[in-house]
PDB file of C-alpha atoms in Angstrom:
ATOM      1  CA  UNK A   1      80.647  37.441  71.353  1.00  0.00           C
ATOM      2  CA  UNK A   2      78.448  40.379  70.422  1.00  0.00           C
ATOM      3  CA  UNK A   3      75.120  38.575  70.824  1.00  0.00           C
ATOM      4  CA  UNK A   4      75.738  37.328  74.414  1.00  0.00           C
ATOM      5  CA  UNK A   5      76.792  40.815  75.509  1.00  0.00           C
ATOM      6  CA  UNK A   6      73.614  42.341  74.083  1.00  0.00           C
ATOM      7  CA  UNK A   7      71.549  39.599  75.718  1.00  0.00           C
ATOM      8  CA  UNK A   8      73.099  40.376  79.110  1.00  0.00           C
ATOM      9  CA  UNK A   9      72.054  44.028  78.832  1.00  0.00           C
ATOM     10  CA  UNK A  10      68.528  42.980  77.935  1.00  0.00           C
ATOM     11  CA  UNK A  11      68.363  40.541  80.846  1.00  0.00           C
ATOM     12  CA  UNK A  12      69.612  43.111  83.359  1.00  0.00           C
ATOM     13  CA  UNK A  13      67.026  45.599  82.089  1.00  0.00           C
ATOM     14  CA  UNK A  14      64.286  43.017  82.524  1.00  0.00           C
ATOM     15  CA  UNK A  15      65.484  41.873  85.955  1.00  0.00           C
ATOM     16  CA  UNK A  16      66.366  45.207  87.471  1.00  0.00           C
ATOM     17  CA  UNK A  17      64.272  47.603  85.487  1.00  0.00           C
ATOM     18  CA  UNK A  18      63.896  51.029  87.037  1.00  0.00           C
ATOM     19  CA  UNK A  19      63.511  49.806  90.613  1.00  0.00           C
ATOM     20  CA  UNK A  20      66.740  47.903  91.286  1.00  0.00           C
ATOM     21  CA  UNK A  21      69.940  49.182  89.653  1.00  0.00           C
ATOM     22  CA  UNK A  22      72.156  46.236  88.690  1.00  0.00           C
ATOM     23  CA  UNK A  23      75.836  46.846  87.975  1.00  0.00           C
ATOM     24  CA  UNK A  24      75.320  46.511  84.214  1.00  0.00           C
ATOM     25  CA  UNK A  25      72.676  49.206  84.345  1.00  0.00           C
ATOM     26  CA  UNK A  26      74.891  51.478  86.453  1.00  0.00           C
ATOM     27  CA  UNK A  27      77.788  51.173  84.009  1.00  0.00           C
ATOM     28  CA  UNK A  28      75.485  51.749  81.040  1.00  0.00           C
ATOM     29  CA  UNK A  29      73.988  54.831  82.709  1.00  0.00           C
ATOM     30  CA  UNK A  30      77.442  56.261  83.369  1.00  0.00           C
ATOM     31  CA  UNK A  31      78.210  56.100  79.660  1.00  0.00           C
ATOM     32  CA  UNK A  32      74.871  57.090  78.165  1.00  0.00           C
ATOM     33  CA  UNK A  33      73.053  59.351  80.629  1.00  0.00           C
ATOM     34  CA  UNK A  34      75.662  60.837  82.954  1.00  0.00           C
ATOM     35  CA  UNK A  35      78.303  61.092  80.189  1.00  0.00           C
ATOM     36  CA  UNK A  36      80.931  60.184  82.787  1.00  0.00           C
ATOM     37  CA  UNK A  37      83.024  57.909  80.606  1.00  0.00           C
ATOM     38  CA  UNK A  38      86.055  57.704  82.954  1.00  0.00           C
ATOM     39  CA  UNK A  39      83.908  56.499  85.867  1.00  0.00           C
ATOM     40  CA  UNK A  40      82.012  54.029  83.666  1.00  0.00           C
ATOM     41  CA  UNK A  41      85.286  52.662  82.314  1.00  0.00           C
ATOM     42  CA  UNK A  42      86.728  52.410  85.826  1.00  0.00           C
ATOM     43  CA  UNK A  43      83.675  50.470  87.025  1.00  0.00           C
ATOM     44  CA  UNK A  44      83.957  48.127  84.062  1.00  0.00           C
ATOM     45  CA  UNK A  45      87.649  47.501  84.669  1.00  0.00           C
ATOM     46  CA  UNK A  46      87.157  46.934  88.404  1.00  0.00           C
ATOM     47  CA  UNK A  47      84.501  44.318  87.809  1.00  0.00           C
ATOM     48  CA  UNK A  48      86.497  42.690  85.030  1.00  0.00           C
ATOM     49  CA  UNK A  49      89.443  42.462  87.434  1.00  0.00           C
ATOM     50  CA  UNK A  50      87.242  40.972  90.149  1.00  0.00           C
ATOM     51  CA  UNK A  51      85.966  38.416  87.658  1.00  0.00           C
ATOM     52  CA  UNK A  52      89.522  37.511  86.586  1.00  0.00           C
ATOM     53  CA  UNK A  53      90.673  37.037  90.185  1.00  0.00           C
ATOM     54  CA  UNK A  54      87.625  34.931  91.040  1.00  0.00           C
ATOM     55  CA  UNK A  55      88.082  32.816  87.918  1.00  0.00           C
ATOM     56  CA  UNK A  56      91.769  32.242  88.712  1.00  0.00           C
ATOM     57  CA  UNK A  57      90.879  31.144  92.254  1.00  0.00           C
ATOM     58  CA  UNK A  58      88.233  28.730  90.972  1.00  0.00           C
ATOM     59  CA  UNK A  59      90.717  27.212  88.540  1.00  0.00           C
ATOM     60  CA  UNK A  60      93.342  26.853  91.267  1.00  0.00           C
ATOM     61  CA  UNK A  61      90.966  25.112  93.667  1.00  0.00           C
ATOM     62  CA  UNK A  62      89.629  22.881  90.896  1.00  0.00           C
ATOM     63  CA  UNK A  63      93.172  21.715  90.072  1.00  0.00           C
ATOM     64  CA  UNK A  64      93.767  20.809  93.726  1.00  0.00           C
ATOM     65  CA  UNK A  65      90.593  18.731  93.932  1.00  0.00           C
ATOM     66  CA  UNK A  66      91.254  16.597  90.846  1.00  0.00           C
ATOM     67  CA  UNK A  67      92.770  13.206  91.635  1.00  0.00           C
ATOM     68  CA  UNK A  68      96.194  12.556  90.123  1.00  0.00           C
TER      69      UNK A  68
END
């Protein structure tokens, strides 16, 4: 699990760089540069919650589409 998470930070750095701030870069900057750990943690939790809700909806719609 550690290697994919490191790879995602590297990919966001390569894709966004200094010109386009991606959400991974924003969260990382909150922890490392701004030293605003509560805001960085809140951003991480909000996006993890959004992912969980989206994943649950995808699973629900996939179950409805499968033939019985």
